[in-house]
PDB file of C-alpha atoms in Angstrom:
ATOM      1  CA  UNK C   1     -31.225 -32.214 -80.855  1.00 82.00           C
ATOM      2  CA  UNK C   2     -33.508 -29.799 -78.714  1.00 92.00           C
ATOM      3  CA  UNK C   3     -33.391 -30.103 -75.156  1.00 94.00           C
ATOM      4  CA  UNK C   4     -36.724 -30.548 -73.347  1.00 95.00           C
ATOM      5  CA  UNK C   5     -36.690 -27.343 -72.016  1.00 95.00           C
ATOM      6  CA  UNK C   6     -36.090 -25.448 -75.345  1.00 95.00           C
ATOM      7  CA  UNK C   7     -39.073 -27.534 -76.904  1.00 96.00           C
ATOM      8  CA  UNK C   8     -40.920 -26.339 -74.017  1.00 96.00           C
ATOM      9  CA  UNK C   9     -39.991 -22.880 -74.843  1.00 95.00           C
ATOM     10  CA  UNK C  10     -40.437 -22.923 -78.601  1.00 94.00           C
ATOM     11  CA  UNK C  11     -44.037 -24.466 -77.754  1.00 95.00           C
ATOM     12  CA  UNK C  12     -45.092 -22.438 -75.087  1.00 94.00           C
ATOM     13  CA  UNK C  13     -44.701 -19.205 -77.679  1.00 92.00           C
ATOM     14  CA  UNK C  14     -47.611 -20.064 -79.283  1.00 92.00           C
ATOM     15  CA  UNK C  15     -50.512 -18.229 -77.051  1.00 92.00           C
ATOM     16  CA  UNK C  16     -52.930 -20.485 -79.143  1.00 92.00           C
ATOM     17  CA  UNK C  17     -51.540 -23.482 -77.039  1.00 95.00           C
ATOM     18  CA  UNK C  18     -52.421 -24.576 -73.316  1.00 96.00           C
ATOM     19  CA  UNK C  19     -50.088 -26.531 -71.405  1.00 96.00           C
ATOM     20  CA  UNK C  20     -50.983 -29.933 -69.426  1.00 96.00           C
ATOM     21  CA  UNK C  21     -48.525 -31.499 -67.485  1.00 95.00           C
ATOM     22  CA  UNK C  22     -49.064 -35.254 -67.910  1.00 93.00           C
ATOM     23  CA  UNK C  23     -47.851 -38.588 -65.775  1.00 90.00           C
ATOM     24  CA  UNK C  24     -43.987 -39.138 -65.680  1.00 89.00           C
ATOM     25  CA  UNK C  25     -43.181 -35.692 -66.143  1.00 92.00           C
ATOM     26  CA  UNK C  26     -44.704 -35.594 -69.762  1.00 95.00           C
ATOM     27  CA  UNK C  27     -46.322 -32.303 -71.438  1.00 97.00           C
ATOM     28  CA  UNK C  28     -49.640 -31.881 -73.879  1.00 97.00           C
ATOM     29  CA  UNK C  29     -50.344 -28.634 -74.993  1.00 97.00           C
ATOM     30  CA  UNK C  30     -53.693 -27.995 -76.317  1.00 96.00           C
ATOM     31  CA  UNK C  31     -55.659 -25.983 -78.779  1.00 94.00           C
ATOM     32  CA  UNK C  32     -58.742 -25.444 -77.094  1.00 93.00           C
ATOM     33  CA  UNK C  33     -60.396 -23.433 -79.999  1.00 91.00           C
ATOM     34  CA  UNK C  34     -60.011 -26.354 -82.553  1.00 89.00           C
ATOM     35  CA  UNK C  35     -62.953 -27.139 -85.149  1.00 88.00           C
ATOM     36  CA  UNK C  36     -62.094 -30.301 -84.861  1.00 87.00           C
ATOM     37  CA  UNK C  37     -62.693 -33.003 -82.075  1.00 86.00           C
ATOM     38  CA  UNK C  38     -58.960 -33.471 -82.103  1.00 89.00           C
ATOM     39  CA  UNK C  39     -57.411 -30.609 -79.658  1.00 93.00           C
ATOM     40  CA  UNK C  40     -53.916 -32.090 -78.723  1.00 95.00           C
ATOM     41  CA  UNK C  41     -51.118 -30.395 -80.570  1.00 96.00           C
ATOM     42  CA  UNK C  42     -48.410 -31.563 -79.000  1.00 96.00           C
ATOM     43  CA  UNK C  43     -48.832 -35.134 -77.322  1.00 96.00           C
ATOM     44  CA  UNK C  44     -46.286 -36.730 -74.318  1.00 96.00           C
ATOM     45  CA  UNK C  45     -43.373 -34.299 -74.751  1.00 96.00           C
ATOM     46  CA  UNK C  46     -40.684 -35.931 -72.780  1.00 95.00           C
ATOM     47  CA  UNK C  47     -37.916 -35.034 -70.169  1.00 94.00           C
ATOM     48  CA  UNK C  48     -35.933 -37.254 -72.894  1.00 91.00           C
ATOM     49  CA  UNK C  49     -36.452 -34.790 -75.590  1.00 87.00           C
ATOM     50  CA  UNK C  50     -39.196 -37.125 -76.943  1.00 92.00           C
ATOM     51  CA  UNK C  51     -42.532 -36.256 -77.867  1.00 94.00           C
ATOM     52  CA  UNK C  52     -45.053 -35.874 -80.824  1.00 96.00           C
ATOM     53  CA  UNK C  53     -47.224 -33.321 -82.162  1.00 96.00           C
ATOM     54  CA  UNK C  54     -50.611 -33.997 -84.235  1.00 95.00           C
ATOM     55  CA  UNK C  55     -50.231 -33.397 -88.281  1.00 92.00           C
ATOM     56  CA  UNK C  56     -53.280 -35.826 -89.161  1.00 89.00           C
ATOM     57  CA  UNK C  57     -54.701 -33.032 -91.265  1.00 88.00           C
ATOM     58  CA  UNK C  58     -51.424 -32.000 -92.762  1.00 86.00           C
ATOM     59  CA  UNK C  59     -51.455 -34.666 -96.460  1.00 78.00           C
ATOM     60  CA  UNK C  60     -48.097 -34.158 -96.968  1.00 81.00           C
ATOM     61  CA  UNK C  61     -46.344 -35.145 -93.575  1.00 83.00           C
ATOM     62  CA  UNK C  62     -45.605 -39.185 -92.829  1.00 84.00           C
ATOM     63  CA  UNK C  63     -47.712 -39.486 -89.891  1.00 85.00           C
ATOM     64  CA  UNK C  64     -48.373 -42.627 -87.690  1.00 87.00           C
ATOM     65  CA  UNK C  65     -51.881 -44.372 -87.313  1.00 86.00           C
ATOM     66  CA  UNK C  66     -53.078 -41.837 -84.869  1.00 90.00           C
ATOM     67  CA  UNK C  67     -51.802 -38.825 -86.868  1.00 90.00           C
ATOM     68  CA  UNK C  68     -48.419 -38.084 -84.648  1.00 93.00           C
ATOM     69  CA  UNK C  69     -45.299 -37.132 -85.661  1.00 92.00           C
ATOM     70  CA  UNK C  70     -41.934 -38.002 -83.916  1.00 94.00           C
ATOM     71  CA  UNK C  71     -40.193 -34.379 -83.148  1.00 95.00           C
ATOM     72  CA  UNK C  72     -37.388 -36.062 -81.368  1.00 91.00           C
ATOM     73  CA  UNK C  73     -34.940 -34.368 -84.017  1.00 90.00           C
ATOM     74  CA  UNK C  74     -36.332 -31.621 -85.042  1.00 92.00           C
ATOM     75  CA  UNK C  75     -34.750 -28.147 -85.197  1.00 92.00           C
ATOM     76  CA  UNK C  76     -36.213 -25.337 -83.490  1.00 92.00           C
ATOM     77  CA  UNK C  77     -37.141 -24.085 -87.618  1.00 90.00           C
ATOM     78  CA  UNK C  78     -38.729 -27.253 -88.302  1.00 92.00           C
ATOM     79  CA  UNK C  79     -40.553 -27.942 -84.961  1.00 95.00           C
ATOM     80  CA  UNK C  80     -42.145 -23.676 -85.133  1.00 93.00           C
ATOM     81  CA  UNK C  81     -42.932 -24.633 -88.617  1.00 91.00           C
ATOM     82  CA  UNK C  82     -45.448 -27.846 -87.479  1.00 94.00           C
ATOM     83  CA  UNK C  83     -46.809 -27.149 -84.789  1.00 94.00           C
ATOM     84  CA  UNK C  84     -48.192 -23.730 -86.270  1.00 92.00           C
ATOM     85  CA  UNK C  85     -49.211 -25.772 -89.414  1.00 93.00           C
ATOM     86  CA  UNK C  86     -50.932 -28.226 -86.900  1.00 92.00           C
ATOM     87  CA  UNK C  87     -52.358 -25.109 -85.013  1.00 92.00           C
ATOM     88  CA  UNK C  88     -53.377 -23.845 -88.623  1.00 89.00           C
ATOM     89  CA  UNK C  89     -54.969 -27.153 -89.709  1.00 89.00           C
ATOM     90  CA  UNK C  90     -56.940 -27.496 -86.347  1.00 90.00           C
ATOM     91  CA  UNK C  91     -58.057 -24.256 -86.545  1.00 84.00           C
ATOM     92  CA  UNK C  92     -60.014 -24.814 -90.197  1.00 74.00           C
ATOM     93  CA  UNK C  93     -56.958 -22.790 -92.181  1.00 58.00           C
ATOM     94  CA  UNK C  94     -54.699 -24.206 -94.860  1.00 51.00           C
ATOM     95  CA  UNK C  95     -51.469 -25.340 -94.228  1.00 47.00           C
ATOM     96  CA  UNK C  96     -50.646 -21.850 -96.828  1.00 36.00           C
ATOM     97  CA  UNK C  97     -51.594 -20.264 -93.455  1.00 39.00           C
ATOM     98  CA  UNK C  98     -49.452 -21.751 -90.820  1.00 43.00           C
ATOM     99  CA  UNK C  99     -46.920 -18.722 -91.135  1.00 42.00           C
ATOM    100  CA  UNK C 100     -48.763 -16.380 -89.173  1.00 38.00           C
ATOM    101  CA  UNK C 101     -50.077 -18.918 -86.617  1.00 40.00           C
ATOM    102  CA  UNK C 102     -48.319 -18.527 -83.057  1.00 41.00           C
ATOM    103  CA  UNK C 103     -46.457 -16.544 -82.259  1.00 38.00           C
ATOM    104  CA  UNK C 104     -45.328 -14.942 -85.089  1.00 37.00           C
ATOM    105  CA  UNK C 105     -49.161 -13.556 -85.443  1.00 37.00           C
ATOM    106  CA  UNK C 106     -49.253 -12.145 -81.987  1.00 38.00           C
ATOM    107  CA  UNK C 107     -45.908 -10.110 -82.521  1.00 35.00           C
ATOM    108  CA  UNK C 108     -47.132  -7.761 -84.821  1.00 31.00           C
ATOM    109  CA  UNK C 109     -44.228  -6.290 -85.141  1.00 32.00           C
ATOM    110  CA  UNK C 110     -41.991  -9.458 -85.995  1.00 32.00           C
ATOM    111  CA  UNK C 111     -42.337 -10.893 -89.943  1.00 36.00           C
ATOM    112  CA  UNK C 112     -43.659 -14.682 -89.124  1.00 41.00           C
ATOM    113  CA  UNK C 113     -41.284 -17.108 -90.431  1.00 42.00           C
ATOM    114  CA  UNK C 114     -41.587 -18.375 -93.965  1.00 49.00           C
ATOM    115  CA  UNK C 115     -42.660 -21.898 -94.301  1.00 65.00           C
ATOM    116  CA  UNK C 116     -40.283 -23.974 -96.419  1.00 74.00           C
ATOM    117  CA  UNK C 117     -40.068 -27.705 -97.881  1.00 80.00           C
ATOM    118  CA  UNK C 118     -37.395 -28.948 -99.615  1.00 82.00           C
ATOM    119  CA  UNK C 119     -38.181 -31.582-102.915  1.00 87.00           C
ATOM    120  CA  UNK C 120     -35.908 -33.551-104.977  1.00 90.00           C
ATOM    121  CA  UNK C 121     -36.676 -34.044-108.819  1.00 91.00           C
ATOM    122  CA  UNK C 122     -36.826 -37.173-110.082  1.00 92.00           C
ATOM    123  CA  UNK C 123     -33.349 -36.744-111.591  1.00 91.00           C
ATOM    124  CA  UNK C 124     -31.607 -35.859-107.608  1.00 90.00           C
ATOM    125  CA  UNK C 125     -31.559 -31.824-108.068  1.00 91.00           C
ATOM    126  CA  UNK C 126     -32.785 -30.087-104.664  1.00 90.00           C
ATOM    127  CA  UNK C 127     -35.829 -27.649-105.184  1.00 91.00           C
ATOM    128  CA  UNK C 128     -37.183 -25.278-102.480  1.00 88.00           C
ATOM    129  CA  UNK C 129     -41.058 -24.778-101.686  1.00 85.00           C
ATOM    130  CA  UNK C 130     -41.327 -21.469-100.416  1.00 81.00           C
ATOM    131  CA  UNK C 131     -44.945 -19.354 -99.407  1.00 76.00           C
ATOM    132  CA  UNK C 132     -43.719 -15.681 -99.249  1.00 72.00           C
ATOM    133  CA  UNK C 133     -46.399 -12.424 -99.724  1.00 66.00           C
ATOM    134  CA  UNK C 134     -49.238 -14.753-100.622  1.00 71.00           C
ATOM    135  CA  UNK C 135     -48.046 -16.929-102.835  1.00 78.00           C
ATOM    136  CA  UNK C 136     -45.767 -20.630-103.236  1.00 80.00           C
ATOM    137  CA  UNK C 137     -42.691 -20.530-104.874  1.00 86.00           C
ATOM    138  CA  UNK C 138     -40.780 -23.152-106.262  1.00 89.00           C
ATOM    139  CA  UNK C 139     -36.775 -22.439-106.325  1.00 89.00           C
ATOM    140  CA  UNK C 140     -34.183 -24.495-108.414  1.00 88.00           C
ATOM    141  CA  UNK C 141     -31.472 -22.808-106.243  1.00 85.00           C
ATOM    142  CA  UNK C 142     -31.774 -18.966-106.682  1.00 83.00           C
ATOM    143  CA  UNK C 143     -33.569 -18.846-109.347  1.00 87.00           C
ATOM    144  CA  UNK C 144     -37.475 -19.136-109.620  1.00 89.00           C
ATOM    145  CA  UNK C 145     -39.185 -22.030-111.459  1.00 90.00           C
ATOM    146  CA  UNK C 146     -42.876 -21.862-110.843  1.00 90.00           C
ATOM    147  CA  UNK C 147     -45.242 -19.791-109.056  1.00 89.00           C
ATOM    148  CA  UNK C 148     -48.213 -20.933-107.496  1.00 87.00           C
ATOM    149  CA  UNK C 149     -51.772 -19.361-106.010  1.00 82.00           C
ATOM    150  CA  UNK C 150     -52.479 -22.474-103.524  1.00 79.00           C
ATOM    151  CA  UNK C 151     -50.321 -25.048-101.531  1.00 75.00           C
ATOM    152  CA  UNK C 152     -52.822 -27.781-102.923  1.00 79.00           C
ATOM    153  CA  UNK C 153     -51.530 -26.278-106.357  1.00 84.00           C
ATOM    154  CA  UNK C 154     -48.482 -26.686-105.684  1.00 84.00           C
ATOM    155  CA  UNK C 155     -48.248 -30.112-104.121  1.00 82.00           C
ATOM    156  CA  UNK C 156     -50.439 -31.333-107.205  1.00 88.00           C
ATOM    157  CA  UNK C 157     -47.777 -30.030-109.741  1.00 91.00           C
ATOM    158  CA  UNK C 158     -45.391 -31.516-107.522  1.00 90.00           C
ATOM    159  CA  UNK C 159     -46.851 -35.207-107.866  1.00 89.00           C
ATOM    160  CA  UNK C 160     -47.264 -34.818-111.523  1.00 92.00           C
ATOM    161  CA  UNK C 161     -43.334 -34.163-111.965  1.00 92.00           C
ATOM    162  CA  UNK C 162     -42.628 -37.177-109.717  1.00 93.00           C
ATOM    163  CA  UNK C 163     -40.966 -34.907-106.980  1.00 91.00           C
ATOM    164  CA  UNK C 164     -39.919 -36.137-103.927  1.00 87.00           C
ATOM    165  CA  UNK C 165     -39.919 -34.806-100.127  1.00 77.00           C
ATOM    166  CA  UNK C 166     -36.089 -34.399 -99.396  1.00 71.00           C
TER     167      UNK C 166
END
């Protein structure tokens, strides 16, 4: 698990994101230039490594009744990879572009991170989503076994094979 201060860190790259220290030592960070009334990103980030981050817009992430997700165990891969799909969703982009959100889009000179999902088939074997040069990508291991133009595309051909989130 992440300390507080490296989810601090990890958060604080994004230059999209303000920082508001809340009661009992507790962080928000905003994203003043949402089109959305919603602007908190992440919401009561803890001294005890808890905290949450908004993914109400995100269809394909188990949120709670206000839209939250618990980041208490995330790695630093997976917690970069929502809150810059958050920050993308916020910001009236797809979740297709949450790679160069953060960060990764002010750094020029830096290749963003790839966004990734892993899905089971319905017989067990472990498939990898991958967006890469404009375009998803769905892996069975090394090898590629569809292509698609649009995350929506792919999440649809997804359902209709009775994948999984794994």
């Amino acid at each position: 698990m992440l300390t507080f201060q490296q989810k601090i860190d990890i958060i604080a790259s994004f230059p999209e994101l303000q920082r508001k220290d809340v009661s009992l030592g507790r962080v928000n960070f905003h994203f003043e230039e949402s089109v959305h009334d919603k602007k908190t990103v992440v919401y009561h980030l803890h001294p005890n490594g808890n905290g949450f981050v908004y993914a109400g817009l995100l269809g394909d992430v188990h949120v709670d009744s206000k839209g939250l997700v618990n980041i208490r165990d995330y790695s630093e891969e997976e917690l970069r990879r929502l809150v810059a799909r958050s920050i993308a969703s916020l910001s009236g982009d797809g979740p297709a572009d949450a790679e160069a959100s953060g960060s990764e889009r002010a750094a020029a000179n830096r290749k963003p991170l790839p966004v990734t999902e892993r899905w089971l088939s319905p017989g067990g074997e472990a498939y990898t989503l991958l967006f890469d040069e404009e375009m998803w990508y769905l892996y069975a291991g090394d090898a590629i076994d569809m292509a698609f133009e649009s995350y929506k595309e792919a999440l649809e051909y997804l359902a209709e094979e009775e994948f999984r989130r794994g």
